Tab-separated table of C-alpha atoms and ligand atoms in Angstrom:
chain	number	residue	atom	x	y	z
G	1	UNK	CA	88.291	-104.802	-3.431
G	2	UNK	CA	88.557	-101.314	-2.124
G	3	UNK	CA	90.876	-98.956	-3.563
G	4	UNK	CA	90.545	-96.231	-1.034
G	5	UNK	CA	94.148	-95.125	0.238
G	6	UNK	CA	94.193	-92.786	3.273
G	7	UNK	CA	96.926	-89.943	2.722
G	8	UNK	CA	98.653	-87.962	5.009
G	9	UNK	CA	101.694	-85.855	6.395
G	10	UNK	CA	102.996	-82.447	7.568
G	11	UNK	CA	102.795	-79.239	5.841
G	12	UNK	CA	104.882	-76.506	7.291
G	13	UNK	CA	103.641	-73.123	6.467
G	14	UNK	CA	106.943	-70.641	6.504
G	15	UNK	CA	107.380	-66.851	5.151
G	16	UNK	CA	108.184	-63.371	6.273
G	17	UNK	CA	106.622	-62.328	9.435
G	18	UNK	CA	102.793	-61.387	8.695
G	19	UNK	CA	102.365	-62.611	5.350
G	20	UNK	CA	99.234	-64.565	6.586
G	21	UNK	CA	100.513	-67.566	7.769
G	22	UNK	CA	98.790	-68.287	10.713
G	23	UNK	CA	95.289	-66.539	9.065
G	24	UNK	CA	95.845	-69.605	6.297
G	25	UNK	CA	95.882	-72.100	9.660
G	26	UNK	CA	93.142	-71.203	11.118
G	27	UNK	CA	90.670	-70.617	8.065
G	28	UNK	CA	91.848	-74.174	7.304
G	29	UNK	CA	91.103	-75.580	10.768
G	30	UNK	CA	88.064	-73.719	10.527
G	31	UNK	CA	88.967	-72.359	14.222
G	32	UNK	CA	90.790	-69.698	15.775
G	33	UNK	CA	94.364	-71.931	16.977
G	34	UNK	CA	97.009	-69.355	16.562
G	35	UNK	CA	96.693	-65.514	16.834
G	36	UNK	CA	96.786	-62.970	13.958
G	37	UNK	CA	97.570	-59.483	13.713
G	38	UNK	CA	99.043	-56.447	11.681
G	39	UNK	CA	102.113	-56.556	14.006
G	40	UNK	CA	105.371	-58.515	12.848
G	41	UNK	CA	106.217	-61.373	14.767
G	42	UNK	CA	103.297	-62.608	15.752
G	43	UNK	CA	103.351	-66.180	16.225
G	44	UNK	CA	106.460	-67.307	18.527
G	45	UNK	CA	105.852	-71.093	18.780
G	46	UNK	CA	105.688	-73.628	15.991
G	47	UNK	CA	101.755	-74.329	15.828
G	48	UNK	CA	100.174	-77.801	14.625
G	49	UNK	CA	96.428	-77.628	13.196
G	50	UNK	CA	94.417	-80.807	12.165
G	51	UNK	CA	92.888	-81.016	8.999
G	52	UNK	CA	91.323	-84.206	8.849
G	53	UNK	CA	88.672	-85.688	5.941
G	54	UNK	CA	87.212	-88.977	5.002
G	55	UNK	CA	90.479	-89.688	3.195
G	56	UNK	CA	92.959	-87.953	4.422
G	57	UNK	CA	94.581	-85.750	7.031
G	58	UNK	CA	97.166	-82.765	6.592
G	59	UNK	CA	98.818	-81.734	9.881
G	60	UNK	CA	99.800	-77.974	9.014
G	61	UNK	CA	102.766	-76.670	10.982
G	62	UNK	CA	102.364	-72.550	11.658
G	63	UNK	CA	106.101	-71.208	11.986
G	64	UNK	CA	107.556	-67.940	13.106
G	65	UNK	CA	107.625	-65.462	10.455
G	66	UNK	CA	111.389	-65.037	9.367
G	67	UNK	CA	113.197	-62.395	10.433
G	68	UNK	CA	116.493	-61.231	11.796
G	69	UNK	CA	117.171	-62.104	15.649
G	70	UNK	CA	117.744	-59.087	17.648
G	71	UNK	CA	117.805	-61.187	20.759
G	72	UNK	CA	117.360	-64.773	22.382
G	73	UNK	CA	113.722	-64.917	21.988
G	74	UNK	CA	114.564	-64.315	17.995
G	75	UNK	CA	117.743	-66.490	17.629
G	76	UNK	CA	114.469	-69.420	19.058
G	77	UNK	CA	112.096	-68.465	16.819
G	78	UNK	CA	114.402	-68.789	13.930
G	79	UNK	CA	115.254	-71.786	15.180
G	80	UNK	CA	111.722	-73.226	15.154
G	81	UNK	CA	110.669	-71.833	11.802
G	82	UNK	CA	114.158	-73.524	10.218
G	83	UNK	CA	113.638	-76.336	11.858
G	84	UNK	CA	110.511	-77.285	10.789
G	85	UNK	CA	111.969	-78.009	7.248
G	86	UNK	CA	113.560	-80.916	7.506
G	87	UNK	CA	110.920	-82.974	9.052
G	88	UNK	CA	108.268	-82.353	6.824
G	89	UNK	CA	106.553	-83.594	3.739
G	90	UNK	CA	105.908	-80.912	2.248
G	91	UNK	CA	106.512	-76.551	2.714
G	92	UNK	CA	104.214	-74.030	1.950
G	93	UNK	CA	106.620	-71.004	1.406
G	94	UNK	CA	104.204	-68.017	1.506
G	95	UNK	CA	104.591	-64.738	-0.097
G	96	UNK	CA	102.770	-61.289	0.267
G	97	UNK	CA	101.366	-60.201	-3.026
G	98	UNK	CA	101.531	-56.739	-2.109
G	99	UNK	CA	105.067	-56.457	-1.381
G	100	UNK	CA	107.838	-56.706	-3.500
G	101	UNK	CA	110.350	-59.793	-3.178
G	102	UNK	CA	112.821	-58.477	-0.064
G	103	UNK	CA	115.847	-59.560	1.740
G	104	UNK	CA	113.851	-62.102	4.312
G	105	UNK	CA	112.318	-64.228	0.453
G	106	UNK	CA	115.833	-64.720	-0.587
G	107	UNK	CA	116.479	-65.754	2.364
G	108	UNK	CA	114.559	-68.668	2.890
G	109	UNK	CA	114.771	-69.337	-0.890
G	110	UNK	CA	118.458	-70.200	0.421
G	111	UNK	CA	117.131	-72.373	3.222
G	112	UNK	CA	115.033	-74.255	0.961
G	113	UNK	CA	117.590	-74.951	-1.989
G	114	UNK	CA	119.321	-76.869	1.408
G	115	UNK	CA	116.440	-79.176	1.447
G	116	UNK	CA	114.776	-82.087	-0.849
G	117	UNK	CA	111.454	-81.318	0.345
G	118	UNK	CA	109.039	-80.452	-2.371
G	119	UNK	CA	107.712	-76.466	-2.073
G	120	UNK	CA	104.765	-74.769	-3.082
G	121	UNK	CA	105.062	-71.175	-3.214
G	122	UNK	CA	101.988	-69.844	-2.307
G	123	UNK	CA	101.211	-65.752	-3.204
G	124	UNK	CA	98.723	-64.683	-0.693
G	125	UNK	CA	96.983	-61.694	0.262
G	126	UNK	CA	95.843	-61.407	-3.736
G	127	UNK	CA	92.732	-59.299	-2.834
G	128	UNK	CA	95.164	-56.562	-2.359
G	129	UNK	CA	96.361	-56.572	-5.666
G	130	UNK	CA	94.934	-55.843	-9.440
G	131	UNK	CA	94.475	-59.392	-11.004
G	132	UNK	CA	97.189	-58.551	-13.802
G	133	UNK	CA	99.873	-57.930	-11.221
G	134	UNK	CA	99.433	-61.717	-10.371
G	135	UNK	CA	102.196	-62.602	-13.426
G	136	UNK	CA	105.070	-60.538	-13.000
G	137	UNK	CA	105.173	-61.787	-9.437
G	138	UNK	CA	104.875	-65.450	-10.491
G	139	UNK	CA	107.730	-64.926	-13.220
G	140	UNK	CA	110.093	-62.625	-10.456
G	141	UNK	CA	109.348	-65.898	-8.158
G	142	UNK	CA	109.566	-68.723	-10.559
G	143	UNK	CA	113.340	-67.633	-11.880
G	144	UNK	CA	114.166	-68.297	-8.429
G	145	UNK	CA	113.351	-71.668	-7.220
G	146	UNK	CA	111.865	-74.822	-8.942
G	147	UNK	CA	108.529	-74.507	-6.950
G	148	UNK	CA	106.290	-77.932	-7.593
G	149	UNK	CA	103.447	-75.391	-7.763
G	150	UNK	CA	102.587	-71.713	-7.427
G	151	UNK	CA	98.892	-70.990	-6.010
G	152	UNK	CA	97.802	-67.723	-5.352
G	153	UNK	CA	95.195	-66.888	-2.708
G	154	UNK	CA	93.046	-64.813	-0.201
G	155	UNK	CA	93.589	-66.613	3.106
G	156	UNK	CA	91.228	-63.475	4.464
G	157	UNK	CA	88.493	-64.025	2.432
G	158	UNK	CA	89.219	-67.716	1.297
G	159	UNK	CA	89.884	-67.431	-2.523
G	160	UNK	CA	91.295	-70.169	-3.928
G	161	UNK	CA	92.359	-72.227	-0.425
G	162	UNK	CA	90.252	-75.488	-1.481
G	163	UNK	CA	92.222	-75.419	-4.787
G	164	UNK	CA	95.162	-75.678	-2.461
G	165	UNK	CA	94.214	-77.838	-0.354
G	166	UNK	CA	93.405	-80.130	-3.019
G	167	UNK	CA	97.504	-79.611	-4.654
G	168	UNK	CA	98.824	-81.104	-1.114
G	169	UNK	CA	96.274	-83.740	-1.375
G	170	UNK	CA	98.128	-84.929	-4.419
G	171	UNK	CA	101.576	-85.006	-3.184
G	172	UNK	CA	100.991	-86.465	0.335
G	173	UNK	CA	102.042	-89.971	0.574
G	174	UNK	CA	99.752	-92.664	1.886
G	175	UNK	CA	99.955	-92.554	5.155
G	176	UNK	CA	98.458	-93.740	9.364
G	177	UNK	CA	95.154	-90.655	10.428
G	178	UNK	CA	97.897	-89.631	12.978
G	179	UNK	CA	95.765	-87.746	14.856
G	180	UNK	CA	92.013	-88.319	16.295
G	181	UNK	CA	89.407	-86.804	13.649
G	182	UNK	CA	88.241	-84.418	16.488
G	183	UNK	CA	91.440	-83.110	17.710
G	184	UNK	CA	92.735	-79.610	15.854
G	185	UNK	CA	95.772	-79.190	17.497
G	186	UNK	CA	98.500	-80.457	19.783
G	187	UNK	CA	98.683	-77.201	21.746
G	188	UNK	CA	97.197	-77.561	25.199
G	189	UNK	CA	94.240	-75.453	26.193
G	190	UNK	CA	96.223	-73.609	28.470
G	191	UNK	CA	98.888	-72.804	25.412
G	192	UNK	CA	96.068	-71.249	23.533
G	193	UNK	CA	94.450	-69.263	26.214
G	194	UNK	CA	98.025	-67.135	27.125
G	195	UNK	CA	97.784	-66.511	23.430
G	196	UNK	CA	94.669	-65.126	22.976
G	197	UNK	CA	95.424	-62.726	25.788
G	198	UNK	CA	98.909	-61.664	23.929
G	199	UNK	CA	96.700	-61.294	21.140
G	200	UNK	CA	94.272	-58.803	22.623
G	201	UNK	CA	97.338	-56.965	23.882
G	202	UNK	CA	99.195	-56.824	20.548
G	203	UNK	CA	95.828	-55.213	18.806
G	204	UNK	CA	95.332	-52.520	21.271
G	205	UNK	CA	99.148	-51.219	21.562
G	206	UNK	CA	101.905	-50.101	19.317
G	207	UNK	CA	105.825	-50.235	18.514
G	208	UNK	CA	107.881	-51.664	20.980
G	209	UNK	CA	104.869	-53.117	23.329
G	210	UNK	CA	103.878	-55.918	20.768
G	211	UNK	CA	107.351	-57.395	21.134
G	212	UNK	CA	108.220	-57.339	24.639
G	213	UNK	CA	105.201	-58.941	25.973
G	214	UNK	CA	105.047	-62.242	27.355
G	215	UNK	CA	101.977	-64.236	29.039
G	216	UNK	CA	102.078	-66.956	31.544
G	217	UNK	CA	98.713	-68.727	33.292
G	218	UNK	CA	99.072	-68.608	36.820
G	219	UNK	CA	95.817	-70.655	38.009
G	220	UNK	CA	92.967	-72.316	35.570
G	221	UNK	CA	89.916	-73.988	37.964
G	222	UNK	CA	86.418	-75.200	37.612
G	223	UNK	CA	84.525	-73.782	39.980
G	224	UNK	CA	80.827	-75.497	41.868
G	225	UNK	CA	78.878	-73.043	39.847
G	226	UNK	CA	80.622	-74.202	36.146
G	227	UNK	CA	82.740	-71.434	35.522
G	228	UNK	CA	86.035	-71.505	34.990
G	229	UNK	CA	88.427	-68.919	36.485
G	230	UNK	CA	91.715	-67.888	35.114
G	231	UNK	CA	94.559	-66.160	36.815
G	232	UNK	CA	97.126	-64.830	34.200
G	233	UNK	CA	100.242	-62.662	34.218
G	234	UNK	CA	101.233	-60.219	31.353
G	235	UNK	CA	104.919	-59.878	31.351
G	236	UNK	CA	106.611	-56.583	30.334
G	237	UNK	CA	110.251	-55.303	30.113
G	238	UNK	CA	110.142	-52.166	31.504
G	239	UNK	CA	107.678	-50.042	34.419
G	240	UNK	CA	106.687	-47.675	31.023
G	241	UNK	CA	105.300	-50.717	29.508
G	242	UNK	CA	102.856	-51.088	32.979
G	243	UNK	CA	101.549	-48.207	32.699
G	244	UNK	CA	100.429	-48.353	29.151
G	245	UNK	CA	99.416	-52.044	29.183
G	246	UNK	CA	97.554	-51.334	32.219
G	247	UNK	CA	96.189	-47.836	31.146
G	248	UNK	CA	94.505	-44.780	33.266
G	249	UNK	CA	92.538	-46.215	35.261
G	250	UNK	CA	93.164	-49.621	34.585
G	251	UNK	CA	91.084	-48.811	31.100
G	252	UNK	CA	93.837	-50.681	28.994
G	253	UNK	CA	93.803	-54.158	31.096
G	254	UNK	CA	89.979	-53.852	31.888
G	255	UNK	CA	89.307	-53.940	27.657
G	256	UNK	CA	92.481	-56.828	27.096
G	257	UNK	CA	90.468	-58.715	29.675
G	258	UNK	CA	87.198	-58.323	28.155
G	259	UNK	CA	88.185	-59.541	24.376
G	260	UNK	CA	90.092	-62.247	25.768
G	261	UNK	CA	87.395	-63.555	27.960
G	262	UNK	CA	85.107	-63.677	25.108
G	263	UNK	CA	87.314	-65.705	23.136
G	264	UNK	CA	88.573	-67.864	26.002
G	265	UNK	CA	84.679	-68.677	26.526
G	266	UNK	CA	84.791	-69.490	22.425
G	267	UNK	CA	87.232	-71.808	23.120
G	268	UNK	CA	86.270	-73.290	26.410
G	269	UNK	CA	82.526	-73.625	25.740
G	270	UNK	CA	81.826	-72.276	29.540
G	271	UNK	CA	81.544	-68.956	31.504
G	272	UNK	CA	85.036	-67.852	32.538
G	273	UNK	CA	86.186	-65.575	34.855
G	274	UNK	CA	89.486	-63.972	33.911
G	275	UNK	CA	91.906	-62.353	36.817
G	276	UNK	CA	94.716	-60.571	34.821
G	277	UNK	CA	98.104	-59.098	36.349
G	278	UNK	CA	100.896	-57.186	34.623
G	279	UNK	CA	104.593	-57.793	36.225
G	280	UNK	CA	107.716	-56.275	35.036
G	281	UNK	CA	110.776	-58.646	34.499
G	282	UNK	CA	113.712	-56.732	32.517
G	283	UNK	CA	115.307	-57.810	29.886
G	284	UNK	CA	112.902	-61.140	29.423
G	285	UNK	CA	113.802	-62.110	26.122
G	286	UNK	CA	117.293	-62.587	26.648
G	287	UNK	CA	117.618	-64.421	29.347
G	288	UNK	CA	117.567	-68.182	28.842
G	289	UNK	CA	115.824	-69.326	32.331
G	290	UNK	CA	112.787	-66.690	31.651
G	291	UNK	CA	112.560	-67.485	28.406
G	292	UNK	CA	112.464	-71.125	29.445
G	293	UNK	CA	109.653	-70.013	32.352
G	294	UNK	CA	107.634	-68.534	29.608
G	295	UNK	CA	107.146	-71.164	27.380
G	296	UNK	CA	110.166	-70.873	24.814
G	297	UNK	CA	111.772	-74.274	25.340
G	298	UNK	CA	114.797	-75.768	22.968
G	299	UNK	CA	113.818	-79.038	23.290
G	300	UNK	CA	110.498	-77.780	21.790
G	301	UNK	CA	111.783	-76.815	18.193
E	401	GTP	N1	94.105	-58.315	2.772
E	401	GTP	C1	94.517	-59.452	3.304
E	401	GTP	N2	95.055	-59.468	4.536
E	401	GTP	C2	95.454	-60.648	5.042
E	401	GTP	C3	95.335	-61.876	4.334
E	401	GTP	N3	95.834	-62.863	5.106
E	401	GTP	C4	96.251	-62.287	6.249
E	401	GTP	N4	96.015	-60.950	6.228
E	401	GTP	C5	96.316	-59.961	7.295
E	401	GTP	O1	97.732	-59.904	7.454
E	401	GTP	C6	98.054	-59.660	8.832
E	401	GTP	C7	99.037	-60.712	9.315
E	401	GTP	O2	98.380	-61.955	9.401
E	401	GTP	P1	98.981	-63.167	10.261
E	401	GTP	O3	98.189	-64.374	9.905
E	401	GTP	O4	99.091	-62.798	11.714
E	401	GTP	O5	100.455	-63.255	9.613
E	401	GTP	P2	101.657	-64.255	9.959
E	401	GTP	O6	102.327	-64.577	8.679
E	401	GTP	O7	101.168	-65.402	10.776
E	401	GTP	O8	102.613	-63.312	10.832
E	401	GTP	P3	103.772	-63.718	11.904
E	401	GTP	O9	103.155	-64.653	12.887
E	401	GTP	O10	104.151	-62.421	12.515
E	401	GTP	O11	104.890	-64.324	11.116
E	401	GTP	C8	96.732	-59.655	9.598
E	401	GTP	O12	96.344	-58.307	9.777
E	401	GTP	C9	95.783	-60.383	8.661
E	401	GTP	O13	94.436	-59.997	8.784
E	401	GTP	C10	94.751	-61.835	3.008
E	401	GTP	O14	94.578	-62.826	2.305
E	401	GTP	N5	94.375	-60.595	2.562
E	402	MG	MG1	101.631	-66.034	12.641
């Protein structure tokens, strides 16, 4: 008789805002699902990426990084990271080893002493710090929540992330392959493609542009010759925020367009064409019917 048991369940990754979470997902995944950068705030949607093995499969859930709302688009995102909690197996609360505990830790330390759900606190970014740093941030942690484990690793460079993978492994219950082995995510292609244009616009601006950006796909087609052409809108609050997004000359937009392309054509496997258009719409993320237009729905917590 066989013994083999197939595990599996959902692992919500939660933290501060860019702490690594969503550079975790995707060295996981082994693919580029959700966007990364040095900016705060990041990720906006709750993101689901496949891991699946012989034996088991681990469906990771990429949150917002926790913060405090300063508008509608916030009070969402808060929403979705919290909410994530409670219908998961198991949380990954991650930590930045090169900052000190702060206000937004003790906060969801709070949040997680609500919930039954077992928590591993895992202390990443540890390339950035001298090895014998490593224990008086375990002990500051440890006195304040009874994590199941503590792992520290380098989502950047990988250190440590099999080890990991291996702890949830051990406290996933047997469980169905919920998901087909192939399949790394539930976003839709079109999800992922407004992202990695948001992406390319949060790496080449500063301050308040990151934030107040928004991207919607206006047209995706196959065309006769194979290619596939996208039409896509970059939303910004103000007619300032056009003229740097766009840039003299249309320098700005030409370069977004020409990093996104090449990892929309990552994604897609195929030659795309990519039509990009920047429209001011004040005061976006605090009004419920654009933020509803743009993707940020309630009944998608
Ligand atoms: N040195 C170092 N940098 C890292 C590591 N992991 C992530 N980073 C960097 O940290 C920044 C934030 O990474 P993200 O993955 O976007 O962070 P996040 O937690 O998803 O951020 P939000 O979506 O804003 O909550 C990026 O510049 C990453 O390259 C790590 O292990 N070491
Ligand atoms: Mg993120």
């Amino acid at each position: 008789m066989s013994n083999h048991t197939f595990k599996s369940g959902f692992v919500s990754i939660i933290g501060r805002p860019n702490v690594g979470k969503s550079t975790f997902l995707n060295r996981v995944i082994g693919q580029k699902i959700a966007i990364m950068s040095d900016k705060p705030q990041t990720t906006r949607n709750k993101i689901q990426g496949v891991y699946t093995e012989d034996e088991a499969q681990i469906v990771f859930i990429d949150t917002p990084g926790i913060h405090k709302p300063k508008h509608k688009l916030g009070d969402f995102m808060m929403k979705v990271a919290q909410n994530t909690l409670k219908e998961v197996d198991l949380v990954l609360f991650m930590v930045n080893a090169a900052e000190g505990l702060g206000r937004g830790d003790e906060f969801i330390i709070e949040r997680l002493k609500e919930t039954k759900t077992p928590v591993f606190l895992v202390i990443n970014k540890i390339d950035e710090i001298h090895p014998d740093e490593l224990f008086t941030i375990i002990t500051t942690y440890k006195d304040l929540y009874p994590f199941a484990e503590i792992i520290p690793i380098s989502a950047l460079q990988g250190n440590n992330v099999e080890r990991l993978l291996e702890q949830i492994k051990k406290v996933l219950p047997e469980g169905p392959q919920y998901y087909p082995a192939d399949q790394v995510t539930d976003h839709p292609e079109r999800f992922i493609i407004t992202e990695l244009i948001r992406e390319k616009v949060l790496h080449s601006t500063r301050e308040e542009i990151p934030h107040s950006i928004a991207v919607v796909m206006d047209s995706m087609q196959k065309r006769d010759n194979g290619a596939i052409y996208v039409g896509a809108t970059i939303i910004v609050e103000r007619d300032s925020q056009k003229g740097i997004v766009i840039g003299k000359q249309g320098k700005m937009l030409k370069e977004v367009g020409r990093k996104a392309r090449a990892d929309i054509e990552a994604l897609l496997g195929s030659r795309v064409f990519l039509e990009l258009w920047v429209k001011v719409q004040k005061d976006w993320r605090n009004r419920s019917s654009h933020l509803r237009d743009y993707g940020f729905r309630e009944d998608e917590y």
